[in-house]
Coordinates of C-alpha atoms and ligand atoms in Angstrom, one line a residue:
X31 CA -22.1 -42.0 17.4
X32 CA -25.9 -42.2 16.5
X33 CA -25.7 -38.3 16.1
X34 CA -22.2 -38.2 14.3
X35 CA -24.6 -40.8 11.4
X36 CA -27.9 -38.4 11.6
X37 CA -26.0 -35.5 10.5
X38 CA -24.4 -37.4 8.0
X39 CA -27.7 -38.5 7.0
X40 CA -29.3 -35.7 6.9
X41 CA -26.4 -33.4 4.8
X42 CA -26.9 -36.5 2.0
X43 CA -30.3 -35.6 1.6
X44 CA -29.6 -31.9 1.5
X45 CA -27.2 -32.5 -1.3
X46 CA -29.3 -35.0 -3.3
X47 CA -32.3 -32.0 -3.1
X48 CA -29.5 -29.2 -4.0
X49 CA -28.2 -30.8 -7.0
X50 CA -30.8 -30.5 -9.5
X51 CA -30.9 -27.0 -8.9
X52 CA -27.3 -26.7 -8.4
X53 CA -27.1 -28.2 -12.6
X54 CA -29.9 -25.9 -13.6
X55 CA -28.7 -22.7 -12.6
X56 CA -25.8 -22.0 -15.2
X57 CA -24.0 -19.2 -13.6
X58 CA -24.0 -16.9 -16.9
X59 CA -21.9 -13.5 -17.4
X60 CA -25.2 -11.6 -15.7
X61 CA -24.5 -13.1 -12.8
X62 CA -21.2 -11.7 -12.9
X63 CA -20.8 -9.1 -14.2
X64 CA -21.8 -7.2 -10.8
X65 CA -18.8 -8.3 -9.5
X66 CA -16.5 -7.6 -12.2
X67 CA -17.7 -4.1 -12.1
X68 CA -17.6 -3.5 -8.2
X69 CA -14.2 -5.6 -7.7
X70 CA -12.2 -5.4 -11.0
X71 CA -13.3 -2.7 -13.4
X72 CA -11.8 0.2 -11.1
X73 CA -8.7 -1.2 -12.7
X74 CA -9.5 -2.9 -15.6
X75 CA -10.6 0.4 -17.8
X76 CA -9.5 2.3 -20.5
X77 CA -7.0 4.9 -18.9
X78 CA -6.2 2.5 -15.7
X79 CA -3.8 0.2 -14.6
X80 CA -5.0 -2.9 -15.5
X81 CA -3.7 -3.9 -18.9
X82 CA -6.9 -5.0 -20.4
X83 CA -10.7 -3.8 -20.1
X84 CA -13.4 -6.1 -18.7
X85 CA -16.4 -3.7 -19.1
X86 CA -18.5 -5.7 -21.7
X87 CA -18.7 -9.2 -22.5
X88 CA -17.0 -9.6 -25.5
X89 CA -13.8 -7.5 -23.6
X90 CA -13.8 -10.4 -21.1
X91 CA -14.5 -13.8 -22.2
X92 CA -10.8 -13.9 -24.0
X93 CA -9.5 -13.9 -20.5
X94 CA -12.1 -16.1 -18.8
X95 CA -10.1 -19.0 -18.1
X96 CA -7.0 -15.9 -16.5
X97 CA -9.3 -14.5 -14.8
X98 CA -10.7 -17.9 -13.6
X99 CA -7.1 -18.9 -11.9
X100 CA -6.5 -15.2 -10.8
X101 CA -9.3 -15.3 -8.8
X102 CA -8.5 -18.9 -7.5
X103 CA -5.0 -18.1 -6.1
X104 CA -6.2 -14.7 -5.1
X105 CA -3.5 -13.0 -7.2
X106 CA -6.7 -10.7 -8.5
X107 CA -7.7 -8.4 -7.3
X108 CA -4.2 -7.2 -5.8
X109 CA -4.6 -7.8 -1.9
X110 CA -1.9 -9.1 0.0
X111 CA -3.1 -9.4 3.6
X112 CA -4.8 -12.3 5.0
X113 CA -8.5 -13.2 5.8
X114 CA -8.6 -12.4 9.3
X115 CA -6.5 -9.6 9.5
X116 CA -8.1 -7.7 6.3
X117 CA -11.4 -8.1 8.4
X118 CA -10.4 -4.8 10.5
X119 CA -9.3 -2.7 7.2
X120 CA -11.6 -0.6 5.2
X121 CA -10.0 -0.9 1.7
X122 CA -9.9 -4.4 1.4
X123 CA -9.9 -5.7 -1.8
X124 CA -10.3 -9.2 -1.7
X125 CA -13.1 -11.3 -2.9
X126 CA -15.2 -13.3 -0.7
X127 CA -15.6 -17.2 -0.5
X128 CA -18.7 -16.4 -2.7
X129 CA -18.0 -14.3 -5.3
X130 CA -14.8 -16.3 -6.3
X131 CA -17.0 -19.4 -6.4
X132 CA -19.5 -17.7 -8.5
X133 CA -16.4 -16.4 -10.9
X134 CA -15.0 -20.1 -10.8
X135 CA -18.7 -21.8 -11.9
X136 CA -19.4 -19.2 -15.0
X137 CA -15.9 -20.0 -16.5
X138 CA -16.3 -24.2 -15.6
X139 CA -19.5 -23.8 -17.2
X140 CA -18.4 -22.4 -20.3
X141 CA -18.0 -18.4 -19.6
X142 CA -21.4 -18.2 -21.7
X143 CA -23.4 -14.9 -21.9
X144 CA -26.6 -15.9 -21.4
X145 CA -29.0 -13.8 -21.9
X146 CA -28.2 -10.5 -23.4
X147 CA -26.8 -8.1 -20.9
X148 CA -27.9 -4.3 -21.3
X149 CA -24.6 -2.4 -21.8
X150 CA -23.7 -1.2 -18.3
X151 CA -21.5 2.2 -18.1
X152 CA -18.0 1.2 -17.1
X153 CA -17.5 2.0 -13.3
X154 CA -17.5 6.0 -13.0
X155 CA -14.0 7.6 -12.6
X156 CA -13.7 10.4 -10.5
X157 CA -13.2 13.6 -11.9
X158 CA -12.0 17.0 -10.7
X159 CA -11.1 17.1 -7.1
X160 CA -13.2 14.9 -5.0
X161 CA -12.8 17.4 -1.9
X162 CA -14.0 20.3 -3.4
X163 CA -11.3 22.9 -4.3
X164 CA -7.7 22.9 -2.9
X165 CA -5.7 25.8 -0.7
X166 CA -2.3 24.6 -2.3
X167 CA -1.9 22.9 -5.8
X168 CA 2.0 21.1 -6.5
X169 CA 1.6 19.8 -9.7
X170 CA 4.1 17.7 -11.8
X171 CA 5.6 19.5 -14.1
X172 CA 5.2 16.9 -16.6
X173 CA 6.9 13.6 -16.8
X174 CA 7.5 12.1 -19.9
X175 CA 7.0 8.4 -19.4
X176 CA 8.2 6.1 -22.2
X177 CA 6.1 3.2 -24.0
X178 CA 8.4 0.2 -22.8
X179 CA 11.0 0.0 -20.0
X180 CA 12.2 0.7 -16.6
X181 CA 11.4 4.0 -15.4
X182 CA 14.1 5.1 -12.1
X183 CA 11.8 6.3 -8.9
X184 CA 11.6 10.3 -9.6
X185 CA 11.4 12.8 -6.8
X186 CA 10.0 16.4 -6.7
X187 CA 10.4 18.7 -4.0
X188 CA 8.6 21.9 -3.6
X189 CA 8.8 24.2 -1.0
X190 CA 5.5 25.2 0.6
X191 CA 6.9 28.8 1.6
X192 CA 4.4 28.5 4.7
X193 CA 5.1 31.8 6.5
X194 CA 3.9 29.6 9.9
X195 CA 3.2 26.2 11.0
X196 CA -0.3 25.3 9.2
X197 CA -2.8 22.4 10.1
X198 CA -3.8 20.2 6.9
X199 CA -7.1 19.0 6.7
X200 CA -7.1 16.6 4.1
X201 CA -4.5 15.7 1.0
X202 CA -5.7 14.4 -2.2
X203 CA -4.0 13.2 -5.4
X204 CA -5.4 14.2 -8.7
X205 CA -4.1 11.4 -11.0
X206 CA -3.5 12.8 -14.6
X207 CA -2.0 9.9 -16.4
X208 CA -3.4 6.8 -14.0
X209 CA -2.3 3.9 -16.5
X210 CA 1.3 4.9 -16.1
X211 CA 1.1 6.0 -12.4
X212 CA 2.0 3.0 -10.0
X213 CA 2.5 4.6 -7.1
X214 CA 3.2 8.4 -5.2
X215 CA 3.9 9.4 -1.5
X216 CA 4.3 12.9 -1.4
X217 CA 6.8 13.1 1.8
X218 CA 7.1 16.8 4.6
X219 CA 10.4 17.3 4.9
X220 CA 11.0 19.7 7.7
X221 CA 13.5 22.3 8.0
X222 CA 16.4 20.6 9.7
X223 CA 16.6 17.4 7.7
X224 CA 18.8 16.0 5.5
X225 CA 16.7 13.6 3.4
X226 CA 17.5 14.7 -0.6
X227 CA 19.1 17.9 1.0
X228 CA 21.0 18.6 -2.0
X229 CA 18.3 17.9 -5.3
X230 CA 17.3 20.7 -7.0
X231 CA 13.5 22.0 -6.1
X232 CA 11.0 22.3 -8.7
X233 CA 12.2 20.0 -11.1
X234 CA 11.8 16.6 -11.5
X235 CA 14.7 14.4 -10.2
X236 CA 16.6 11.1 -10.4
X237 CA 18.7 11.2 -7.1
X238 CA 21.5 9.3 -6.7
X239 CA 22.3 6.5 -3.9
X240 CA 24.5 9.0 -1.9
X241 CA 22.0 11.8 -1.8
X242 CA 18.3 9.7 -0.8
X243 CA 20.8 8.2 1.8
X244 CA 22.7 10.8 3.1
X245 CA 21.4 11.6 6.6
X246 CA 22.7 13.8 9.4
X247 CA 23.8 11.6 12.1
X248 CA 22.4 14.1 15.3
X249 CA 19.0 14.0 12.8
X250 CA 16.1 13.2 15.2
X251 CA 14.1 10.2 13.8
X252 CA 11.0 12.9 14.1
X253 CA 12.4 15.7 12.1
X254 CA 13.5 13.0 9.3
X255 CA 10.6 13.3 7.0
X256 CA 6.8 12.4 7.0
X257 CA 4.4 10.6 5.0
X258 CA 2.2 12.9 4.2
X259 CA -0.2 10.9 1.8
X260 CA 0.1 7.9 -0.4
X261 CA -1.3 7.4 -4.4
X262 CA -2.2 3.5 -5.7
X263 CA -4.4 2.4 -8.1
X264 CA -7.8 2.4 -6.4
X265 CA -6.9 5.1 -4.1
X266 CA -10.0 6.9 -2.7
X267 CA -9.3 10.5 -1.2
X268 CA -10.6 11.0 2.8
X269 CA -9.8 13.3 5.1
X270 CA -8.2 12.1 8.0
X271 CA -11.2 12.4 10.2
X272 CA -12.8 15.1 11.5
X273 CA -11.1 17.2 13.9
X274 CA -7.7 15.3 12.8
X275 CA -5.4 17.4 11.0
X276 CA -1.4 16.7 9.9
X277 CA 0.6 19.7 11.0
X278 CA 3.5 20.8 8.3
X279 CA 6.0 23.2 10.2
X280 CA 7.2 26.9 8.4
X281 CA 10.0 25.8 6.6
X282 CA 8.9 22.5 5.2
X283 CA 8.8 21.0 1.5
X284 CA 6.9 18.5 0.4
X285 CA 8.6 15.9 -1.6
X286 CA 7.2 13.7 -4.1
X287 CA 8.3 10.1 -4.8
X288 CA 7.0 8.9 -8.0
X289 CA 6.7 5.4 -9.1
X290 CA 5.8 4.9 -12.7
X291 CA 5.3 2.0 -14.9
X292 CA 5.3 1.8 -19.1
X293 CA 1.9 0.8 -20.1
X294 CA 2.7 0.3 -24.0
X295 CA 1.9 4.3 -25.4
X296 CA 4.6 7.2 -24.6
X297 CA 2.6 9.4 -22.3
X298 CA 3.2 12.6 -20.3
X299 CA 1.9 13.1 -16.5
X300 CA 0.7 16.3 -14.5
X301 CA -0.3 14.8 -12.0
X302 CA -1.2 17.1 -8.7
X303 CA -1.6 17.0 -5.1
X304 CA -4.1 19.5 -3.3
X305 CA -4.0 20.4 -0.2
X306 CA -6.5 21.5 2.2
X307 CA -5.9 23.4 5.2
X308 CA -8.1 23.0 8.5
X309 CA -10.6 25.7 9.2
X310 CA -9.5 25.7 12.9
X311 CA -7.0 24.1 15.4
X312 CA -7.6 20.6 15.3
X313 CA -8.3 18.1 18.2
X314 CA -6.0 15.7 17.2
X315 CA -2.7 15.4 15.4
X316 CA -2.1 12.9 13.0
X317 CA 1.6 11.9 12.7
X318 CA 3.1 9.2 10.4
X319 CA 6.0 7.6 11.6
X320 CA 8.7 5.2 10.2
X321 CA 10.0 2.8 12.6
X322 CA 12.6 0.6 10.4
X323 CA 15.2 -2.1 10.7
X324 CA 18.0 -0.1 8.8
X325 CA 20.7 -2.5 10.3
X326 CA 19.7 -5.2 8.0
X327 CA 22.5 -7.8 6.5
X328 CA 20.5 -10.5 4.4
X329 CA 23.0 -13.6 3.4
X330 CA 23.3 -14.5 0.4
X331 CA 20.6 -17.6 -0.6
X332 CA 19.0 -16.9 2.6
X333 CA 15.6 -18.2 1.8
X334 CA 13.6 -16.5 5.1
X335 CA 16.3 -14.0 6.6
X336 CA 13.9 -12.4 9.9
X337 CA 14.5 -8.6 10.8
X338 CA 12.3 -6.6 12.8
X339 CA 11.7 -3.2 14.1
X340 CA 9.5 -2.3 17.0
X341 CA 7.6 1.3 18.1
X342 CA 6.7 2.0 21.5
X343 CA 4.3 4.4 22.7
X344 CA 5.2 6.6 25.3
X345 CA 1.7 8.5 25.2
X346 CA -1.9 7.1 24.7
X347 CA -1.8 7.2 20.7
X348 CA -5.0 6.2 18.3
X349 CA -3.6 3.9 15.2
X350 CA -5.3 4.4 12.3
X351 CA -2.9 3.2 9.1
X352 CA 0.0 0.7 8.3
X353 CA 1.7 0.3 5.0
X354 CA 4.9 -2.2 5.4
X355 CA 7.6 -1.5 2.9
X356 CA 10.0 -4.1 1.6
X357 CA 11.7 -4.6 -2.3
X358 CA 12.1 -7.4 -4.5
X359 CA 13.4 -10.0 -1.6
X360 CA 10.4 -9.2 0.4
X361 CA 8.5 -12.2 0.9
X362 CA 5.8 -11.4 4.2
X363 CA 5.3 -8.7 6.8
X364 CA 3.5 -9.1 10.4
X365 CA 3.0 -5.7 12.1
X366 CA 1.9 -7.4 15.7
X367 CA 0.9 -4.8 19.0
X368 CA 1.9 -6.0 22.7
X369 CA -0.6 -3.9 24.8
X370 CA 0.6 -2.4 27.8
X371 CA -1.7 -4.8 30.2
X372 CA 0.0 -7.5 28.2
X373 CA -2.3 -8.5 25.4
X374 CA -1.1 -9.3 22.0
X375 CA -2.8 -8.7 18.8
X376 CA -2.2 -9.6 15.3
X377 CA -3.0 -6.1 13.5
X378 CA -1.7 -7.1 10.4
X379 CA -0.3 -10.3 8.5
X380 CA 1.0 -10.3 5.0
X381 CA 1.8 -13.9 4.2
X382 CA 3.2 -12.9 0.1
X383 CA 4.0 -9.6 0.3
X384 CA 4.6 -7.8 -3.1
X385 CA 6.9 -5.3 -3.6
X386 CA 4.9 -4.0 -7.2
X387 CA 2.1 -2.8 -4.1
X388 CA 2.8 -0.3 -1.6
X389 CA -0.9 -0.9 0.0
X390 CA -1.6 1.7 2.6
X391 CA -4.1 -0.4 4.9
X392 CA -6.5 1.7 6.9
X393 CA -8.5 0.4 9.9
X394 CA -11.9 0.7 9.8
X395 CA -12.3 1.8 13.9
X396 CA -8.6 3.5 14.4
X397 CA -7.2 0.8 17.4
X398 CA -5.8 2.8 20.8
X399 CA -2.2 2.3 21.7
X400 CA -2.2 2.7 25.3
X401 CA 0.8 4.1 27.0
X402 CA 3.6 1.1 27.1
X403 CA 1.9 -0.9 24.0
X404 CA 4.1 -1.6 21.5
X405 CA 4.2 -2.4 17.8
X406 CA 6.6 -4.9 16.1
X407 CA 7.3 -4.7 12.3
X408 CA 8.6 -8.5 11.4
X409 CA 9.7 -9.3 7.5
X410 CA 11.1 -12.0 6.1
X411 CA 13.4 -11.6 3.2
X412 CA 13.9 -14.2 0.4
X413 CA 17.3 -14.4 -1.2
X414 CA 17.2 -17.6 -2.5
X415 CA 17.3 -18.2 -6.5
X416 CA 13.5 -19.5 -5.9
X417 CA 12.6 -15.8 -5.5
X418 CA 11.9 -15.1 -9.1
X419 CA 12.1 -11.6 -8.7
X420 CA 15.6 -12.1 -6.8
X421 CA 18.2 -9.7 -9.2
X422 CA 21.4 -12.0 -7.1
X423 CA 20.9 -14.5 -4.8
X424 CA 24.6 -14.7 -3.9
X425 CA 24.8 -11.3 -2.8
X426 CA 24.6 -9.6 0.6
X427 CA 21.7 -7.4 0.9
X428 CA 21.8 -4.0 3.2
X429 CA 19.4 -1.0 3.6
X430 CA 19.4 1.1 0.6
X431 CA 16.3 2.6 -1.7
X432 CA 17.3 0.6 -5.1
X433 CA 14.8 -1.9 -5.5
X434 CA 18.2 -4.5 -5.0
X435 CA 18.7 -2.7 -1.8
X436 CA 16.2 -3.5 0.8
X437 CA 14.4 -2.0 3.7
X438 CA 12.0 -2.6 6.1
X439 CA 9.8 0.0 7.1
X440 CA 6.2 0.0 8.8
X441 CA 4.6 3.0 8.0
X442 CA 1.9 4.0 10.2
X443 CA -0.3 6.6 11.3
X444 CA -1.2 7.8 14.4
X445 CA -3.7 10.2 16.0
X446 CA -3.7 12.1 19.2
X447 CA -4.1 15.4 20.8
X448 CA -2.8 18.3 18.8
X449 CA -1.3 20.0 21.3
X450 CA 1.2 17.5 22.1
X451 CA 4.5 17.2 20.7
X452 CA 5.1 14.9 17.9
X453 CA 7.3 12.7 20.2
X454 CA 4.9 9.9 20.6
X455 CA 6.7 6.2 20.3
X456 CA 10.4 5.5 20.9
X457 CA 11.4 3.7 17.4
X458 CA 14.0 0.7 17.4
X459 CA 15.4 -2.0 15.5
X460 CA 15.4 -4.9 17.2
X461 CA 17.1 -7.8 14.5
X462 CA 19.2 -9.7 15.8
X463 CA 22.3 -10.5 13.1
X464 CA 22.1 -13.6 11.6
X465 CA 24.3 -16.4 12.8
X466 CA 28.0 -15.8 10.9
X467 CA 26.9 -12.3 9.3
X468 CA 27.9 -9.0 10.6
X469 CA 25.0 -6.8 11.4
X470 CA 24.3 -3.9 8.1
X471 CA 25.8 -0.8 9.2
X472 CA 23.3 2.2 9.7
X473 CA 23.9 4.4 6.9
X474 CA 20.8 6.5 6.8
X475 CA 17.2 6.2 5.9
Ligands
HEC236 C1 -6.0 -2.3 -8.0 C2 -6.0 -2.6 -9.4 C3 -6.6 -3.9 -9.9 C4 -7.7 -4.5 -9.6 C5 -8.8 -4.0 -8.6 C6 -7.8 -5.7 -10.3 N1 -6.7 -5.8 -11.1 FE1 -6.3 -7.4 -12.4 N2 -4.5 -6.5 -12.9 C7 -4.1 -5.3 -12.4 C8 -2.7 -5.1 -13.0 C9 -1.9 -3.8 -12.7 C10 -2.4 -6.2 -13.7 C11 -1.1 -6.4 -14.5 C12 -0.2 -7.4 -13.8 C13 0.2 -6.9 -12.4 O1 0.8 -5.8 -12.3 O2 0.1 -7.6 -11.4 C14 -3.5 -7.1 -13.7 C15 -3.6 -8.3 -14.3 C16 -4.7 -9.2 -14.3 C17 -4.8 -10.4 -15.1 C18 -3.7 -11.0 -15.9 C19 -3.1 -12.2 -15.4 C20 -2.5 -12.1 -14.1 O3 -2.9 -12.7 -13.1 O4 -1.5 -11.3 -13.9 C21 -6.0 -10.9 -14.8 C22 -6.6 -12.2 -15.4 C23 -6.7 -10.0 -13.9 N3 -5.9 -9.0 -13.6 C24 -8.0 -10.2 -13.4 C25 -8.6 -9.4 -12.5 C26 -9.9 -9.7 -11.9 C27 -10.8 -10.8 -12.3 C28 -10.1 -8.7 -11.0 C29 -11.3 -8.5 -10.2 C30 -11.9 -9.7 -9.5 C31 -9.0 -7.8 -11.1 N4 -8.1 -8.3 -11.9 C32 -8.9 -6.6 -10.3 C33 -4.7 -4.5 -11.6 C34 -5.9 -4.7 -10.9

């Protein structure tokens, strides 16, 4: 009791002494600015993403009081996985307790200048390629992307003509038109599958429904495709570690799908993707795999319909990325591990997932999946009329890749010794149908 009032005590005094100070000490656009520039401007630049500049003052004080609730409900900077979780990821975004309260006090007390800030150069933007120069250049033969609208996913596939199986080193993207680009994967597709088996190569392509879905049925969920390396705003090219390399068998195209967005000017994109090959054999492999619920069946005005999908290792396996993927009805992802000596561990939480951000998430130390761990992929699908961006809630929802299709897929990467084969995790769906709904057929991925 006595000790419960002397603390109490003592923090009054504390704040009496802090609050002079507290009232002195405007927070002015000096303050931060340091924080615009590390956290926002990588976006918010002439020629990115963001749809307005904040590199000097007078750019943005018109969207103090935006930026003031964007901060607040975390909405900006784009970051969709929670506090504890983003701890173990290296490309977090998100702000810290601190630098949204400093954000919050300079627009409360007025968004004022103070005193005059020497023009700072906006945040450099790379250019060139980053890892020196590529082995293999696939370059987009120029996409014309319009001012306004909707602009359909567009797929490129270009066949490396490897003469033998070849270890890659490192991918990077070399963004040409980076306002306009929202997002790219750039897919292996090996010799024996069937994903887009019949578009045309070398050209830029709009598939239809029944070619991204067609899918051999005797198609091994390994020799499907591969994520070879994903684009997003803030993207920052690294190798996959060193003596890690991602092998791309003789025969193999790579296959670009392109996600664009109209940022108010018609533009055209050449975009390009180098890639590097590895001086020598590797140690390790680094294999992305795709385990997925393609079973799905979301009811209609279902407001949280569950499906999951679960890898398990069936070697000793090093995870080092995880991107979930889900559309418009997405509303969060957990991506959970069951160790084999029985631990669990929440790798990854998404609590308002957003389909508009395909965030690859990489962990800073890569986690080992022990022989008999497991990973489960849970997402929860709104399809309830409070999901604004829901296109029908009275509809049924199955797998498909139009954004009112729906999918749910937990991209990850994995590491381990090269001279294994790449038949490292046993990849299941494990939803259960909801109560009164047939289970989705299969009908590809
Ligand atoms: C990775 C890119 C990226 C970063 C980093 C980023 N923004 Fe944004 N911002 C966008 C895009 C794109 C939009 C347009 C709306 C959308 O697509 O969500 C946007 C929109 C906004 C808006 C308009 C209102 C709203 O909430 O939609 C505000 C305000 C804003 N950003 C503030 C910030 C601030 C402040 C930061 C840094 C603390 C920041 N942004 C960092 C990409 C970014």
């Amino acid at each position: 009791m006595i000790l419960i009032v002397r603390i109490n005590v003592t923090a009054f005094f504390m704040m009496l002494l802090a609050l002079p100070s507290m009232a002195m000490a405007a927070v002015t656009y000096a303050d931060v600015k340091p924080i615009l520039r590390e956290r926002c401007e990588g976006c918010h630049q002439a020629g990115e993403i963001g749809p307005m500049a904040f590199g000097t003052f007078r750019q943005t004080r018109p969207w103090a009081k935006a930026i003031r609730q964007a901060v607040m409900e975390r909405t900006m900077p784009p970051w969709h996985a929670d506090e504890e979780t983003s701890r173990r990821i290296r490309n977090s975004r998100a702000l810290t307790g601190s630098e949204i309260e400093a954000i919050v006090k300079w627009v409360d007390g007025g968004a004022v200048e103070g005193s005059a800030l020497k023009a700072v150069a906006a945040a450099a933007r790379p250019t060139g390629w980053q890892l020196g120069k590529p082995d293999l250049v696939i370059r987009v033969p120029g996409y014309k992307v319009p001012a306004q609208g909707t602009v359909q996913y567009t797929f490129l596939v270009t066949p490396t003509n490897f003469t033998g199986d070849r270890w890659i080193a490192a991918a990077e993207w070399k963004i040409d038109q980076r306002a306009v680009v929202h997002h790219m994967n750039a897919f292996v597709r090996p010799p024996g599958s069937s994903y887009l088996k019949t578009a045309p190569v070398n050209q830029l392509y709009v598939a239809t429904k029944d070619e991204r879905l067609a899918r051999r049925d005797d198609e091994k969920e390994v020799d499907r495709r591969e994520l070879l390396i994903g684009y997003e705003p803030g993207y920052q090219p690294a190798p996959w570690g060193e003596g890690r390399a991602k092998l791309i068998r003789k025969g193999s195209d790579v296959v670009f799908e392109i996600h664009y967005t109209a940022n108010g000017a018609d533009v055209e994109d050449y975009s390009e993707l180098g890639i590097y090959f590895a001086k020598q054999t590797p140690k390790e492999r680094v294999l992305s795999l795709a385990p997925a619920d393609s079973k799905l069946a979301i009811p209609p005005h279902h407001a949280r319909y569950p499906s999951s999908a679960r890898a398990t290792f069936t070697r000793d396996v090093k995870l080092i990325s995880m991107q979930p993927h889900m559309h418009l009805r997405g509303k969060d992802f957990d991506i959970r591990a069951t160790y084999a000596d029985g631990r669990t561990d929440a790798l990854l939480r998404v609590p308002r997932y957003d389909f508009r951000w395909q965030t690859t998430y990489f962990l800073a130390e890569p986690i080992v999946m022990s022989r008999g761990s497991s990973m489960d992929f849970l997402a929860h699908f709104d399809n309830s009329a409070n999901n604004k961006f829901n296109p029908d809630p009275s509809k049924t929802v199955y797998w498909g890749d139009q954004s009112w299709e729906e999918m749910n897929i937990g991209f990850i990467e994995v590491a381990f010794p090269a001279e294994a084969d790449g038949n490292v995790a046993v990849l299941s769906d494990t939803s259960k149908p909801a109560p009164g709904t047939a289970s989705g057929k299969l009908v590809g991925r």
